[in-house]
Protein backbone atom coordinates (compact mmCIF):
# COMPACT_ATOMS: atom_id res chain seq x y z
CA MET A 1 105.71 143.95 111.85
CA THR A 2 105.50 142.34 108.40
CA SER A 3 104.03 138.88 107.85
CA PRO A 4 106.50 136.08 107.09
CA GLU A 5 106.85 134.90 103.50
CA PRO A 6 104.56 131.88 102.91
CA VAL A 7 106.38 128.60 102.32
CA ALA A 8 103.62 126.00 102.84
CA TYR A 9 100.49 125.86 100.70
CA LEU A 10 97.40 123.68 100.48
CA PHE A 11 95.18 123.54 97.39
CA TYR A 12 92.14 121.35 97.97
CA GLY A 13 88.57 120.79 96.83
CA GLU A 14 86.19 118.98 94.52
CA ASP A 15 86.48 121.53 91.71
CA GLU A 16 89.65 120.03 90.25
CA PRO A 17 89.66 122.06 86.99
CA ARG A 18 89.66 125.39 88.83
CA LEU A 19 92.13 124.05 91.37
CA ARG A 20 94.56 122.93 88.65
CA GLU A 21 94.17 126.26 86.86
CA HIS A 22 95.04 128.25 89.99
CA LEU A 23 97.86 125.87 90.88
CA GLU A 24 99.41 126.31 87.43
CA ALA A 25 99.14 130.09 87.80
CA PHE A 26 100.83 129.88 91.20
CA LEU A 27 103.65 127.73 89.82
CA GLY A 28 104.07 130.13 86.91
CA GLU A 29 104.79 132.95 89.34
CA LEU A 30 107.71 131.10 90.94
CA GLY A 31 110.13 131.77 88.10
CA ASP A 32 111.43 130.37 84.83
CA PRO A 33 109.39 127.19 84.12
CA GLU A 34 112.41 125.15 83.00
CA MET A 35 114.41 126.04 86.10
CA ILE A 36 111.43 125.42 88.37
CA SER A 37 110.92 122.03 86.70
CA LEU A 38 114.56 121.13 87.44
CA ASN A 39 113.99 122.09 91.07
CA THR A 40 110.69 120.27 91.57
CA THR A 41 110.07 117.04 93.47
CA ARG A 42 106.66 115.36 93.13
CA LEU A 43 105.54 113.00 95.88
CA SER A 44 102.42 110.88 96.31
CA GLY A 45 100.72 110.40 99.65
CA GLU A 46 100.48 106.70 98.82
CA SER A 47 104.24 106.18 99.01
CA ALA A 48 105.86 109.32 100.44
CA GLN A 49 107.89 109.02 103.63
CA LEU A 50 108.54 111.79 106.13
CA GLY A 51 112.19 111.84 105.15
CA ASP A 52 111.26 112.27 101.48
CA ILE A 53 109.37 115.48 102.25
CA GLN A 54 112.09 116.78 104.56
CA THR A 55 114.88 116.04 102.08
CA ALA A 56 113.03 117.45 99.08
CA SER A 57 111.97 120.68 100.76
CA GLY A 58 115.36 121.16 102.41
CA THR A 59 117.52 120.66 99.32
CA LEU A 60 119.17 123.83 98.04
CA PRO A 61 117.80 125.04 94.68
CA PHE A 62 119.98 124.65 91.59
CA LEU A 63 120.29 127.75 89.35
CA SER A 64 117.01 129.01 90.81
CA ASP A 65 115.74 131.01 93.76
CA VAL A 66 113.11 128.41 94.65
CA ARG A 67 112.92 124.71 95.49
CA LEU A 68 109.42 123.24 94.96
CA THR A 69 107.98 120.11 96.58
CA LEU A 70 104.52 118.96 95.47
CA VAL A 71 102.76 116.38 97.66
CA GLU A 72 99.55 115.02 96.16
CA ASN A 73 96.70 113.42 98.12
CA LEU A 74 98.45 112.93 101.45
CA THR A 75 95.09 112.27 103.14
CA GLU A 76 93.95 109.56 100.72
CA THR A 77 95.87 106.60 102.15
CA ASN A 78 96.91 105.28 105.53
CA ASN A 79 100.54 105.89 104.61
CA GLY A 80 99.97 109.58 104.02
CA ARG A 81 97.65 110.07 106.97
CA ALA A 82 100.28 108.58 109.28
CA LEU A 83 102.57 111.52 108.43
CA LEU A 84 100.14 114.22 109.59
CA ASP A 85 101.20 114.08 113.25
CA HIS A 86 104.78 114.81 112.20
CA LEU A 87 103.98 117.67 109.82
CA PRO A 88 104.31 120.56 112.32
CA GLY A 89 108.01 119.79 112.68
CA VAL A 90 108.41 119.50 108.91
CA LEU A 91 106.66 122.84 108.33
CA ALA A 92 108.83 124.56 110.92
CA ASP A 93 111.98 123.42 109.11
CA VAL A 94 110.98 124.51 105.57
CA PRO A 95 113.60 127.08 104.45
CA GLU A 96 112.47 130.47 103.17
CA TRP A 97 113.62 129.60 99.64
CA SER A 98 111.51 126.44 99.55
CA ARG A 99 107.82 125.97 98.69
CA LEU A 100 106.03 122.93 100.08
CA VAL A 101 102.70 122.52 98.27
CA PHE A 102 100.01 120.00 99.24
CA VAL A 103 97.32 119.17 96.67
CA GLU A 104 94.17 117.29 97.68
CA VAL A 105 91.77 116.30 94.88
CA GLY A 106 89.28 113.51 94.22
CA LEU A 107 87.59 114.25 97.53
CA GLN A 108 83.93 113.58 96.64
CA THR A 109 82.82 115.04 99.95
CA SER A 110 79.29 115.91 98.81
CA GLY A 111 77.13 113.12 100.10
CA PRO A 112 78.03 109.83 101.82
CA ALA A 113 76.86 107.61 98.92
CA GLY A 114 78.09 104.09 98.40
CA SER A 115 78.75 101.04 100.54
CA PRO A 116 79.47 101.26 104.29
CA ALA A 117 83.15 100.71 103.52
CA GLU A 118 83.11 103.56 101.00
CA ARG A 119 81.33 105.87 103.45
CA LYS A 120 83.91 105.02 106.12
CA ARG A 121 86.77 105.68 103.70
CA LYS A 122 85.35 109.10 102.83
CA SER A 123 84.80 109.95 106.49
CA VAL A 124 88.38 109.00 107.41
CA ARG A 125 89.75 111.11 104.59
CA GLN A 126 87.58 114.10 105.51
CA GLN A 127 88.87 113.95 109.09
CA ALA A 128 92.45 113.81 107.85
CA LEU A 129 91.83 116.68 105.45
CA ARG A 130 90.41 118.85 108.23
CA LYS A 131 93.56 118.14 110.23
CA LEU A 132 95.78 119.10 107.28
CA ILE A 133 93.78 122.30 106.70
CA SER A 134 94.16 123.22 110.37
CA LEU A 135 97.91 122.58 110.32
CA ILE A 136 98.49 124.83 107.30
CA GLU A 137 96.01 127.53 108.39
CA ASN A 138 97.54 127.81 111.85
CA ASP A 139 101.08 128.02 110.55
CA PRO A 140 102.13 131.69 110.16
CA ARG A 141 103.90 130.71 106.94
CA GLY A 142 100.97 128.69 105.57
CA ARG A 143 98.28 129.51 103.00
CA VAL A 144 95.13 127.50 102.17
CA PHE A 145 93.09 127.71 98.96
CA ALA A 146 89.72 125.91 98.77
CA PHE A 147 87.90 124.99 95.56
CA ASP A 148 84.47 123.73 96.57
CA ALA A 149 82.13 121.83 94.28
CA PRO A 150 79.70 124.15 92.48
CA ARG A 151 76.10 124.26 93.63
CA ASP A 152 74.88 124.67 90.05
CA PHE A 153 76.60 122.52 87.41
CA VAL A 154 75.04 124.44 84.51
CA SER A 155 76.30 127.79 85.84
CA TRP A 156 79.72 126.24 86.38
CA ILE A 157 79.79 125.08 82.75
CA THR A 158 78.87 128.59 81.59
CA ASP A 159 81.67 130.14 83.65
CA ARG A 160 84.24 127.55 82.57
CA ALA A 161 83.37 128.15 78.92
CA VAL A 162 84.47 131.76 79.44
CA SER A 163 87.76 130.49 80.91
CA HIS A 164 88.28 128.63 77.64
CA GLY A 165 87.62 131.80 75.64
CA ALA A 166 84.09 130.89 74.59
CA ALA A 167 80.45 131.57 75.31
CA ILE A 168 77.90 128.78 75.53
CA GLU A 169 74.18 129.00 74.90
CA PRO A 170 72.00 128.16 77.95
CA ASP A 171 70.41 125.15 76.24
CA ALA A 172 73.86 123.87 75.27
CA ALA A 173 75.10 124.22 78.85
CA ARG A 174 72.10 122.27 80.12
CA GLU A 175 72.57 119.57 77.49
CA LEU A 176 76.26 119.19 78.32
CA ALA A 177 75.45 118.99 82.04
CA ALA A 178 72.88 116.28 81.37
CA ARG A 179 75.38 114.21 79.37
CA LEU A 180 78.21 114.36 81.88
CA GLY A 181 76.45 113.66 85.16
CA GLY A 182 78.26 116.25 87.25
CA ASP A 183 81.82 115.19 86.38
CA LEU A 184 83.68 118.51 86.50
CA SER A 185 86.95 117.26 85.05
CA LEU A 186 85.31 115.58 82.07
CA ALA A 187 83.13 118.65 81.54
CA ASP A 188 86.22 120.84 81.41
CA VAL A 189 87.82 118.56 78.81
CA GLU A 190 84.65 118.69 76.70
CA LEU A 191 84.42 122.48 77.02
CA GLU A 192 87.98 122.87 75.76
CA LYS A 193 87.09 120.77 72.72
CA LEU A 194 83.83 122.64 72.10
CA ALA A 195 85.50 126.04 72.51
CA THR A 196 88.16 125.09 69.98
CA TYR A 197 85.48 123.95 67.56
CA ALA A 198 83.46 127.16 67.94
CA GLY A 199 86.65 129.12 67.41
CA GLY A 200 85.60 132.10 69.50
CA GLU A 201 83.48 133.38 66.62
CA ARG A 202 80.12 132.25 68.01
CA PRO A 203 78.64 130.67 71.13
CA ILE A 204 78.76 126.92 71.65
CA THR A 205 75.39 125.50 70.57
CA VAL A 206 73.33 122.42 71.37
CA GLU A 207 74.21 121.16 67.90
CA ASP A 208 77.90 121.43 68.78
CA VAL A 209 77.33 119.37 71.93
CA HIS A 210 75.42 116.73 69.96
CA LEU A 211 78.19 116.62 67.37
CA LEU A 212 81.24 116.53 69.63
CA THR A 213 80.18 115.15 72.99
CA PRO A 214 78.54 111.80 72.15
CA TYR A 215 80.47 108.91 73.63
CA SER A 216 83.59 108.32 71.55
CA PRO A 217 86.32 105.85 72.55
CA GLU A 218 88.85 107.57 70.30
CA ALA A 219 88.14 110.98 71.86
CA ASN A 220 88.48 109.53 75.34
CA ILE A 221 91.80 107.91 74.41
CA PHE A 222 93.02 111.30 73.17
CA GLN A 223 91.92 112.93 76.42
CA MET A 224 93.51 110.14 78.47
CA VAL A 225 96.88 110.63 76.79
CA ASP A 226 96.50 114.37 77.32
CA ALA A 227 95.91 113.76 81.04
CA LEU A 228 98.94 111.47 81.17
CA GLY A 229 101.03 114.18 79.52
CA GLN A 230 100.06 116.46 82.41
CA ARG A 231 100.74 113.65 84.91
CA ASN A 232 97.11 113.80 85.95
CA GLY A 233 96.74 110.14 86.82
CA GLN A 234 93.34 110.52 88.46
CA MET A 235 91.82 112.04 85.33
CA ALA A 236 93.44 109.37 83.14
CA LEU A 237 92.07 106.58 85.34
CA ARG A 238 88.62 108.17 85.30
CA LEU A 239 88.66 108.21 81.49
CA LEU A 240 89.91 104.62 81.39
CA ARG A 241 87.12 103.44 83.69
CA HIS A 242 84.60 105.31 81.54
CA LEU A 243 85.84 103.42 78.47
CA LEU A 244 85.65 100.08 80.28
CA ASP A 245 82.21 100.84 81.74
CA GLU A 246 80.94 101.58 78.23
CA GLY A 247 81.94 98.05 77.23
CA ASP A 248 85.08 98.71 75.22
CA GLU A 249 87.40 95.73 75.04
CA PRO A 250 90.64 96.28 77.03
CA LEU A 251 92.75 95.02 74.10
CA ARG A 252 91.11 97.53 71.75
CA ILE A 253 91.74 100.33 74.25
CA PHE A 254 95.36 99.25 74.56
CA GLY A 255 95.76 99.25 70.79
CA MET A 256 94.40 102.79 70.53
CA ILE A 257 96.80 103.99 73.24
CA VAL A 258 99.74 102.44 71.38
CA ARG A 259 98.62 104.15 68.17
CA GLN A 260 98.33 107.50 69.96
CA TYR A 261 101.87 107.34 71.30
CA ARG A 262 103.19 106.20 67.91
CA LEU A 263 101.61 109.33 66.40
CA LEU A 264 103.14 111.45 69.16
CA ILE A 265 106.59 110.11 68.29
CA GLN A 266 105.99 110.91 64.62
CA MET A 267 104.80 114.41 65.50
CA ARG A 268 107.78 114.99 67.79
CA GLU A 269 110.14 113.86 65.01
CA HIS A 270 108.37 116.11 62.50
CA LEU A 271 108.69 119.17 64.73
CA ASP A 272 112.27 118.41 65.81
CA GLU A 273 113.31 118.15 62.16
CA GLY A 274 112.01 121.65 61.47
CA GLY A 275 108.52 120.77 60.32
CA SER A 276 105.58 122.99 61.21
CA VAL A 277 102.15 122.26 62.65
CA ASN A 278 100.65 123.43 59.35
CA SER A 279 102.64 120.85 57.36
CA ALA A 280 101.96 118.02 59.82
CA PRO A 281 98.55 116.93 58.42
CA GLN A 282 100.05 116.11 55.03
CA ALA A 283 103.25 114.63 56.49
CA LEU A 284 101.47 112.39 59.01
CA GLY A 285 98.15 111.83 57.25
CA ILE A 286 95.99 113.34 59.99
CA HIS A 287 93.33 116.06 60.18
CA SER A 288 94.50 119.64 60.86
CA PHE A 289 92.50 119.82 64.12
CA VAL A 290 94.12 116.57 65.29
CA ALA A 291 97.53 117.88 64.22
CA ARG A 292 97.19 120.98 66.42
CA LYS A 293 96.22 118.89 69.44
CA MET A 294 98.96 116.34 68.75
CA ALA A 295 101.53 119.13 68.55
CA GLN A 296 100.39 120.46 71.93
CA GLN A 297 100.60 116.98 73.44
CA SER A 298 104.00 116.20 71.93
CA ARG A 299 105.53 119.32 73.50
CA ARG A 300 104.87 117.83 76.94
CA TYR A 301 107.34 115.05 76.16
CA GLY A 302 110.95 114.87 75.07
CA MET A 303 111.77 112.33 72.36
CA ALA A 304 113.70 110.18 74.85
CA THR A 305 110.63 110.04 77.12
CA LEU A 306 108.34 109.11 74.23
CA GLU A 307 110.69 106.35 73.10
CA ARG A 308 110.92 105.01 76.66
CA ILE A 309 107.11 105.00 76.92
CA TYR A 310 106.79 103.21 73.59
CA ARG A 311 109.26 100.51 74.66
CA PHE A 312 107.23 100.04 77.84
CA LEU A 313 104.06 99.67 75.74
CA LEU A 314 105.72 96.98 73.63
CA GLU A 315 106.87 95.15 76.77
CA LEU A 316 103.37 95.35 78.22
CA ASP A 317 101.93 94.07 74.94
CA LEU A 318 104.16 91.00 75.23
CA GLU A 319 103.05 90.48 78.85
CA ILE A 320 99.40 90.56 77.75
CA LYS A 321 99.86 88.25 74.77
CA SER A 322 101.83 85.73 76.85
CA GLY A 323 99.04 85.64 79.43
CA ARG A 324 101.25 86.87 82.26
CA VAL A 325 98.97 89.84 82.96
CA GLU A 326 95.26 90.45 82.39
CA PRO A 327 94.51 93.21 79.82
CA GLU A 328 92.43 95.33 82.23
CA LEU A 329 95.12 95.17 84.92
CA ALA A 330 97.72 96.02 82.28
CA LEU A 331 95.79 99.18 81.40
CA GLU A 332 95.70 100.30 85.03
CA MET A 333 99.44 99.58 85.35
CA LEU A 334 100.03 101.59 82.20
CA VAL A 335 98.15 104.64 83.46
CA THR A 336 99.85 104.52 86.87
CA ARG A 337 103.32 104.14 85.31
CA LEU A 338 102.90 106.85 82.67
CA ALA A 339 101.27 109.35 85.05
CA GLY A 340 104.33 109.06 87.29
CA ARG A 341 106.77 108.61 84.38
CA GLY A 342 108.47 106.02 86.50
């Protein structure tokens, strides 16, 4: 007797870079990316209702063999946790042409640090996560993929460098680990930058780390917009909080974000009008390395989306200047809105 085709999946763990990498590979195997995108519904555990999951996973696919429903961080909030008792019935009704994928990140399960309230919050989420794992594991059509936090951050950095097509010298890996304090997602962003700089022709050195990894508001803004382009709101918020913790003024951060999206619009226009990445530095007055990264970012957005985002930024700017909203709150609103593209 053959096993039934899996329809329910859970990707969870503290190693978000590896999780996202495997999730993207899984999604890539479902079919044509454009058609899959048309047949994808993304839900957040913070606001999703049981009917939302049932409707999304039960809707017939359009010009595709697969309907995809992504539910992120169901166990993080009371709203999402309240749905767990009803999930067995939902899982039983998922059609064979549908894929219901749960993603649980930002777990921070290693160590109950923080205030009593924070420890309680983590404990409640861990209990809910164990319940979700059990539900998917015990379903004959369920599959669970765990991505635990690494025991050795330096070894993890060395391995991730290879994933980015680079080698890193041991001293450089240790230096990078010391600068990033165990933040896997930020480390992965830095490794991508360092690997690009090394160009695959030599290992990443300590000198490279010193040159490229010192705290830089502009670099963090670039990375934040990149995270927003991937709808990775958690990463974008983490980068925003890092900027604020380092003492950057919220209004200055907002101004840099506006500038970044203005450049993205210019890059999108340049490419849409037949321009090349090689001609972009001269056309836009930016460095060639920046041009390559801007081109990659701009491809994540259509022009209509970029223009809508820019209008929202101008509206938010007016709200800030009129005193109707505090700058720091405006930044958090901005990240939440753009990550969801609402």
